[in-house]
């Protein structure tokens, strides 16, 4: 049993939700001493919402078209996070920027995962662009989110070797497998209160 209070996680998704699933599974297996309490999607058809329902996790679609501005939309996201008493916000394939409405409410407590070694190959096609560039090593990054895509203090990174003969599909599979391991481990650093900040720098106590 963890000696600290279990963190409540809110996961933002747009798509298939394999990272959400990995986080739910790690929580159930006690590899991660935190609980996913709500999954929020900007896409009604995101399969991740179904994964959440099957795991007994609240699944909420927030329809962008129901809000006049991005600011109002982000306030709606914040309201759902607060309603579920979320401590840590996890972006897992959420394909939009998160606004200051949410970021300011969760200082240093919004995480994102990106399928490359940032700052290389930021953007929506990081795996393909690294593959087409011909890199021999790429990987996965978990970082704090800010108001720009794929920026913010790095919490964890893991390399993935591109072997001769690897196809794009093979590389994608290797990277996703690493994501599914690394994201729960990075979240566990927060769950164990091993991440702190002096206001400028992030300190990670991995001892
Ligand atoms: C992952 O590759 C993640 O790194 C990127 O979007 C993808 C989401 O996949 N930001 P899934 O929805 O978790 O399956």
PDB file of N, CA, C and O in Angstrom, residues 30-75:
ATOM      1  N   UNK A  30      -1.625  -2.175  -9.363  1.00  0.00           N
ATOM      2  CA  UNK A  30      -0.814  -1.532  -8.315  1.00  0.00           C
ATOM      3  C   UNK A  30       0.615  -1.254  -8.753  1.00  0.00           C
ATOM      4  O   UNK A  30       1.510  -1.129  -7.937  1.00  0.00           O
ATOM      5  N   UNK A  31       0.809  -1.135 -10.066  1.00  0.00           N
ATOM      6  CA  UNK A  31       2.090  -0.592 -10.533  1.00  0.00           C
ATOM      7  C   UNK A  31       2.022   0.922 -10.465  1.00  0.00           C
ATOM      8  O   UNK A  31       3.026   1.608 -10.488  1.00  0.00           O
ATOM      9  N   UNK A  32       0.811   1.434 -10.400  1.00  0.00           N
ATOM     10  CA  UNK A  32       0.570   2.872 -10.299  1.00  0.00           C
ATOM     11  C   UNK A  32      -0.413   3.096  -9.159  1.00  0.00           C
ATOM     12  O   UNK A  32      -1.550   2.600  -9.210  1.00  0.00           O
ATOM     13  N   UNK A  33       0.055   3.815  -8.137  1.00  0.00           N
ATOM     14  CA  UNK A  33      -0.794   4.040  -6.950  1.00  0.00           C
ATOM     15  C   UNK A  33      -1.574   5.337  -7.123  1.00  0.00           C
ATOM     16  O   UNK A  33      -1.384   6.320  -6.404  1.00  0.00           O
ATOM     17  N   UNK A  34      -2.442   5.335  -8.133  1.00  0.00           N
ATOM     18  CA  UNK A  34      -3.308   6.477  -8.424  1.00  0.00           C
ATOM     19  C   UNK A  34      -4.499   5.914  -9.181  1.00  0.00           C
ATOM     20  O   UNK A  34      -4.415   4.821  -9.748  1.00  0.00           O
ATOM     21  N   UNK A  35      -5.603   6.669  -9.187  1.00  0.00           N
ATOM     22  CA  UNK A  35      -6.829   6.155  -9.815  1.00  0.00           C
ATOM     23  C   UNK A  35      -7.313   7.075 -10.924  1.00  0.00           C
ATOM     24  O   UNK A  35      -7.403   8.292 -10.717  1.00  0.00           O
ATOM     25  N   UNK A  36      -7.627   6.470 -12.068  1.00  0.00           N
ATOM     26  CA  UNK A  36      -8.277   7.248 -13.128  1.00  0.00           C
ATOM     27  C   UNK A  36      -9.736   7.423 -12.716  1.00  0.00           C
ATOM     28  O   UNK A  36     -10.463   6.436 -12.558  1.00  0.00           O
ATOM     29  N   UNK A  37     -10.165   8.682 -12.528  1.00  0.00           N
ATOM     30  CA  UNK A  37     -11.539   8.921 -12.071  1.00  0.00           C
ATOM     31  C   UNK A  37     -12.425   9.466 -13.192  1.00  0.00           C
ATOM     32  O   UNK A  37     -13.647   9.395 -13.090  1.00  0.00           O
ATOM     33  N   UNK A  38     -11.817   9.998 -14.242  1.00  0.00           N
ATOM     34  CA  UNK A  38     -12.629  10.488 -15.358  1.00  0.00           C
ATOM     35  C   UNK A  38     -11.782  10.524 -16.635  1.00  0.00           C
ATOM     36  O   UNK A  38     -10.583  10.809 -16.590  1.00  0.00           O
ATOM     37  N   UNK A  39     -12.409  10.159 -17.748  1.00  0.00           N
ATOM     38  CA  UNK A  39     -11.807  10.333 -19.076  1.00  0.00           C
ATOM     39  C   UNK A  39     -12.672  11.343 -19.818  1.00  0.00           C
ATOM     40  O   UNK A  39     -13.900  11.234 -19.822  1.00  0.00           O
ATOM     41  N   UNK A  40     -12.008  12.314 -20.419  1.00  0.00           N
ATOM     42  CA  UNK A  40     -12.717  13.385 -21.126  1.00  0.00           C
ATOM     43  C   UNK A  40     -12.233  13.391 -22.572  1.00  0.00           C
ATOM     44  O   UNK A  40     -11.022  13.361 -22.823  1.00  0.00           O
ATOM     45  N   UNK A  41     -13.172  13.437 -23.506  1.00  0.00           N
ATOM     46  CA  UNK A  41     -12.802  13.458 -24.924  1.00  0.00           C
ATOM     47  C   UNK A  41     -13.462  14.631 -25.633  1.00  0.00           C
ATOM     48  O   UNK A  41     -14.595  15.002 -25.310  1.00  0.00           O
ATOM     49  N   UNK A  42     -12.749  15.188 -26.612  1.00  0.00           N
ATOM     50  CA  UNK A  42     -13.360  16.188 -27.487  1.00  0.00           C
ATOM     51  C   UNK A  42     -14.028  15.511 -28.688  1.00  0.00           C
ATOM     52  O   UNK A  42     -14.673  16.177 -29.484  1.00  0.00           O
ATOM     53  N   UNK A  43     -13.851  14.195 -28.798  1.00  0.00           N
ATOM     54  CA  UNK A  43     -14.441  13.430 -29.901  1.00  0.00           C
ATOM     55  C   UNK A  43     -15.462  12.449 -29.331  1.00  0.00           C
ATOM     56  O   UNK A  43     -15.105  11.592 -28.511  1.00  0.00           O
ATOM     57  N   UNK A  44     -16.687  12.545 -29.808  1.00  0.00           N
ATOM     58  CA  UNK A  44     -17.737  11.669 -29.279  1.00  0.00           C
ATOM     59  C   UNK A  44     -17.423  10.193 -29.538  1.00  0.00           C
ATOM     60  O   UNK A  44     -17.710   9.324 -28.713  1.00  0.00           O
ATOM     61  N   UNK A  45     -16.827   9.921 -30.719  1.00  0.00           N
ATOM     62  CA  UNK A  45     -16.613   8.535 -31.129  1.00  0.00           C
ATOM     63  C   UNK A  45     -15.285   7.957 -30.637  1.00  0.00           C
ATOM     64  O   UNK A  45     -14.940   6.826 -31.006  1.00  0.00           O
ATOM     65  N   UNK A  46     -14.549   8.689 -29.828  1.00  0.00           N
ATOM     66  CA  UNK A  46     -13.245   8.192 -29.366  1.00  0.00           C
ATOM     67  C   UNK A  46     -13.425   6.849 -28.659  1.00  0.00           C
ATOM     68  O   UNK A  46     -14.196   6.740 -27.693  1.00  0.00           O
ATOM     69  N   UNK A  47     -12.693   5.848 -29.123  1.00  0.00           N
ATOM     70  CA  UNK A  47     -12.847   4.521 -28.515  1.00  0.00           C
ATOM     71  C   UNK A  47     -12.386   4.530 -27.053  1.00  0.00           C
ATOM     72  O   UNK A  47     -12.855   3.722 -26.235  1.00  0.00           O
ATOM     73  N   UNK A  48     -11.518   5.450 -26.719  1.00  0.00           N
ATOM     74  CA  UNK A  48     -11.075   5.576 -25.333  1.00  0.00           C
ATOM     75  C   UNK A  48     -12.230   5.780 -24.356  1.00  0.00           C
ATOM     76  O   UNK A  48     -12.156   5.346 -23.207  1.00  0.00           O
ATOM     77  N   UNK A  49     -13.295   6.437 -24.788  1.00  0.00           N
ATOM     78  CA  UNK A  49     -14.455   6.614 -23.899  1.00  0.00           C
ATOM     79  C   UNK A  49     -15.070   5.264 -23.564  1.00  0.00           C
ATOM     80  O   UNK A  49     -15.490   5.016 -22.431  1.00  0.00           O
ATOM     81  N   UNK A  50     -15.126   4.392 -24.549  1.00  0.00           N
ATOM     82  CA  UNK A  50     -15.649   3.044 -24.326  1.00  0.00           C
ATOM     83  C   UNK A  50     -14.735   2.264 -23.373  1.00  0.00           C
ATOM     84  O   UNK A  50     -15.203   1.549 -22.473  1.00  0.00           O
ATOM     85  N   UNK A  51     -13.435   2.420 -23.561  1.00  0.00           N
ATOM     86  CA  UNK A  51     -12.490   1.759 -22.638  1.00  0.00           C
ATOM     87  C   UNK A  51     -12.745   2.222 -21.201  1.00  0.00           C
ATOM     88  O   UNK A  51     -12.706   1.417 -20.264  1.00  0.00           O
ATOM     89  N   UNK A  52     -12.963   3.527 -21.038  1.00  0.00           N
ATOM     90  CA  UNK A  52     -13.216   4.063 -19.695  1.00  0.00           C
ATOM     91  C   UNK A  52     -14.482   3.443 -19.118  1.00  0.00           C
ATOM     92  O   UNK A  52     -14.473   2.938 -17.985  1.00  0.00           O
ATOM     93  N   UNK A  53     -15.555   3.453 -19.890  1.00  0.00           N
ATOM     94  CA  UNK A  53     -16.837   2.897 -19.397  1.00  0.00           C
ATOM     95  C   UNK A  53     -16.645   1.452 -18.956  1.00  0.00           C
ATOM     96  O   UNK A  53     -17.116   1.037 -17.900  1.00  0.00           O
ATOM     97  N   UNK A  54     -15.947   0.682 -19.776  1.00  0.00           N
ATOM     98  CA  UNK A  54     -15.747  -0.738 -19.445  1.00  0.00           C
ATOM     99  C   UNK A  54     -14.965  -0.916 -18.161  1.00  0.00           C
ATOM    100  O   UNK A  54     -15.083  -1.931 -17.484  1.00  0.00           O
ATOM    101  N   UNK A  55     -14.128   0.064 -17.849  1.00  0.00           N
ATOM    102  CA  UNK A  55     -13.320  -0.019 -16.619  1.00  0.00           C
ATOM    103  C   UNK A  55     -14.038   0.617 -15.433  1.00  0.00           C
ATOM    104  O   UNK A  55     -13.473   0.727 -14.346  1.00  0.00           O
ATOM    105  N   UNK A  56     -15.273   1.075 -15.652  1.00  0.00           N
ATOM    106  CA  UNK A  56     -16.021   1.698 -14.564  1.00  0.00           C
ATOM    107  C   UNK A  56     -15.574   3.116 -14.263  1.00  0.00           C
ATOM    108  O   UNK A  56     -15.772   3.624 -13.161  1.00  0.00           O
ATOM    109  N   UNK A  57     -14.958   3.744 -15.263  1.00  0.00           N
ATOM    110  CA  UNK A  57     -14.473   5.122 -15.107  1.00  0.00           C
ATOM    111  C   UNK A  57     -15.457   6.060 -15.806  1.00  0.00           C
ATOM    112  O   UNK A  57     -15.932   5.756 -16.909  1.00  0.00           O
ATOM    113  N   UNK A  58     -15.762   7.185 -15.197  1.00  0.00           N
ATOM    114  CA  UNK A  58     -16.666   8.161 -15.827  1.00  0.00           C
ATOM    115  C   UNK A  58     -16.102   8.580 -17.184  1.00  0.00           C
ATOM    116  O   UNK A  58     -14.906   8.856 -17.307  1.00  0.00           O
ATOM    117  N   UNK A  59     -16.946   8.597 -18.202  1.00  0.00           N
ATOM    118  CA  UNK A  59     -16.514   8.927 -19.567  1.00  0.00           C
ATOM    119  C   UNK A  59     -17.346  10.111 -20.043  1.00  0.00           C
ATOM    120  O   UNK A  59     -18.569  10.033 -20.090  1.00  0.00           O
ATOM    121  N   UNK A  60     -16.656  11.212 -20.363  1.00  0.00           N
ATOM    122  CA  UNK A  60     -17.376  12.447 -20.671  1.00  0.00           C
ATOM    123  C   UNK A  60     -16.927  12.986 -22.018  1.00  0.00           C
ATOM    124  O   UNK A  60     -15.730  13.235 -22.231  1.00  0.00           O
ATOM    125  N   UNK A  61     -17.876  13.158 -22.927  1.00  0.00           N
ATOM    126  CA  UNK A  61     -17.604  13.842 -24.188  1.00  0.00           C
ATOM    127  C   UNK A  61     -17.998  15.296 -24.001  1.00  0.00           C
ATOM    128  O   UNK A  61     -19.122  15.583 -23.564  1.00  0.00           O
ATOM    129  N   UNK A  62     -17.085  16.200 -24.313  1.00  0.00           N
ATOM    130  CA  UNK A  62     -17.425  17.635 -24.259  1.00  0.00           C
ATOM    131  C   UNK A  62     -17.361  18.159 -25.688  1.00  0.00           C
ATOM    132  O   UNK A  62     -16.295  18.161 -26.320  1.00  0.00           O
ATOM    133  N   UNK A  63     -18.512  18.561 -26.176  1.00  0.00           N
ATOM    134  CA  UNK A  63     -18.693  18.924 -27.579  1.00  0.00           C
ATOM    135  C   UNK A  63     -18.207  20.363 -27.805  1.00  0.00           C
ATOM    136  O   UNK A  63     -18.806  21.302 -27.284  1.00  0.00           O
ATOM    137  N   UNK A  64     -17.138  20.504 -28.585  1.00  0.00           N
ATOM    138  CA  UNK A  64     -16.582  21.842 -28.844  1.00  0.00           C
ATOM    139  C   UNK A  64     -17.624  22.777 -29.457  1.00  0.00           C
ATOM    140  O   UNK A  64     -17.624  23.986 -29.188  1.00  0.00           O
ATOM    141  N   UNK A  65     -18.509  22.209 -30.286  1.00  0.00           N
ATOM    142  CA  UNK A  65     -19.456  23.068 -31.006  1.00  0.00           C
ATOM    143  C   UNK A  65     -20.529  23.653 -30.068  1.00  0.00           C
ATOM    144  O   UNK A  65     -21.268  24.550 -30.459  1.00  0.00           O
ATOM    145  N   UNK A  66     -20.588  23.153 -28.844  1.00  0.00           N
ATOM    146  CA  UNK A  66     -21.570  23.688 -27.896  1.00  0.00           C
ATOM    147  C   UNK A  66     -21.062  24.961 -27.197  1.00  0.00           C
ATOM    148  O   UNK A  66     -21.788  25.562 -26.411  1.00  0.00           O
ATOM    149  N   UNK A  67     -19.817  25.344 -27.488  1.00  0.00           N
ATOM    150  CA  UNK A  67     -19.213  26.509 -26.816  1.00  0.00           C
ATOM    151  C   UNK A  67     -18.766  27.537 -27.847  1.00  0.00           C
ATOM    152  O   UNK A  67     -18.180  27.182 -28.874  1.00  0.00           O
ATOM    153  N   UNK A  68     -19.006  28.801 -27.563  1.00  0.00           N
ATOM    154  CA  UNK A  68     -18.680  29.866 -28.512  1.00  0.00           C
ATOM    155  C   UNK A  68     -17.188  30.068 -28.672  1.00  0.00           C
ATOM    156  O   UNK A  68     -16.713  30.401 -29.754  1.00  0.00           O
ATOM    157  N   UNK A  69     -16.456  29.920 -27.575  1.00  0.00           N
ATOM    158  CA  UNK A  69     -15.017  30.227 -27.626  1.00  0.00           C
ATOM    159  C   UNK A  69     -14.222  29.052 -27.055  1.00  0.00           C
ATOM    160  O   UNK A  69     -14.752  28.233 -26.290  1.00  0.00           O
ATOM    161  N   UNK A  70     -12.926  29.028 -27.387  1.00  0.00           N
ATOM    162  CA  UNK A  70     -12.036  28.008 -26.807  1.00  0.00           C
ATOM    163  C   UNK A  70     -11.947  28.198 -25.299  1.00  0.00           C
ATOM    164  O   UNK A  70     -11.829  27.224 -24.551  1.00  0.00           O
ATOM    165  N   UNK A  71     -12.008  29.444 -24.879  1.00  0.00           N
ATOM    166  CA  UNK A  71     -11.928  29.720 -23.446  1.00  0.00           C
ATOM    167  C   UNK A  71     -13.125  29.087 -22.717  1.00  0.00           C
ATOM    168  O   UNK A  71     -12.951  28.437 -21.675  1.00  0.00           O
ATOM    169  N   UNK A  72     -14.311  29.241 -23.285  1.00  0.00           N
ATOM    170  CA  UNK A  72     -15.505  28.642 -22.662  1.00  0.00           C
ATOM    171  C   UNK A  72     -15.391  27.110 -22.683  1.00  0.00           C
ATOM    172  O   UNK A  72     -15.780  26.434 -21.723  1.00  0.00           O
ATOM    173  N   UNK A  73     -14.833  26.592 -23.769  1.00  0.00           N
ATOM    174  CA  UNK A  73     -14.650  25.142 -23.871  1.00  0.00           C
ATOM    175  C   UNK A  73     -13.685  24.646 -22.785  1.00  0.00           C
ATOM    176  O   UNK A  73     -13.961  23.652 -22.096  1.00  0.00           O
ATOM    177  N   UNK A  74     -12.583  25.359 -22.619  1.00  0.00           N
ATOM    178  CA  UNK A  74     -11.621  24.959 -21.592  1.00  0.00           C
ATOM    179  C   UNK A  74     -12.197  25.094 -20.186  1.00  0.00           C
ATOM    180  O   UNK A  74     -11.885  24.290 -19.310  1.00  0.00           O
ATOM    181  N   UNK A  75     -13.058  26.078 -19.979  1.00  0.00           N
ATOM    182  CA  UNK A  75     -13.708  26.198 -18.667  1.00  0.00           C
ATOM    183  C   UNK A  75     -14.635  25.002 -18.423  1.00  0.00           C
ATOM    184  O   UNK A  75     -14.765  24.529 -17.290  1.00  0.00           O
TER     185      UNK A  75
END
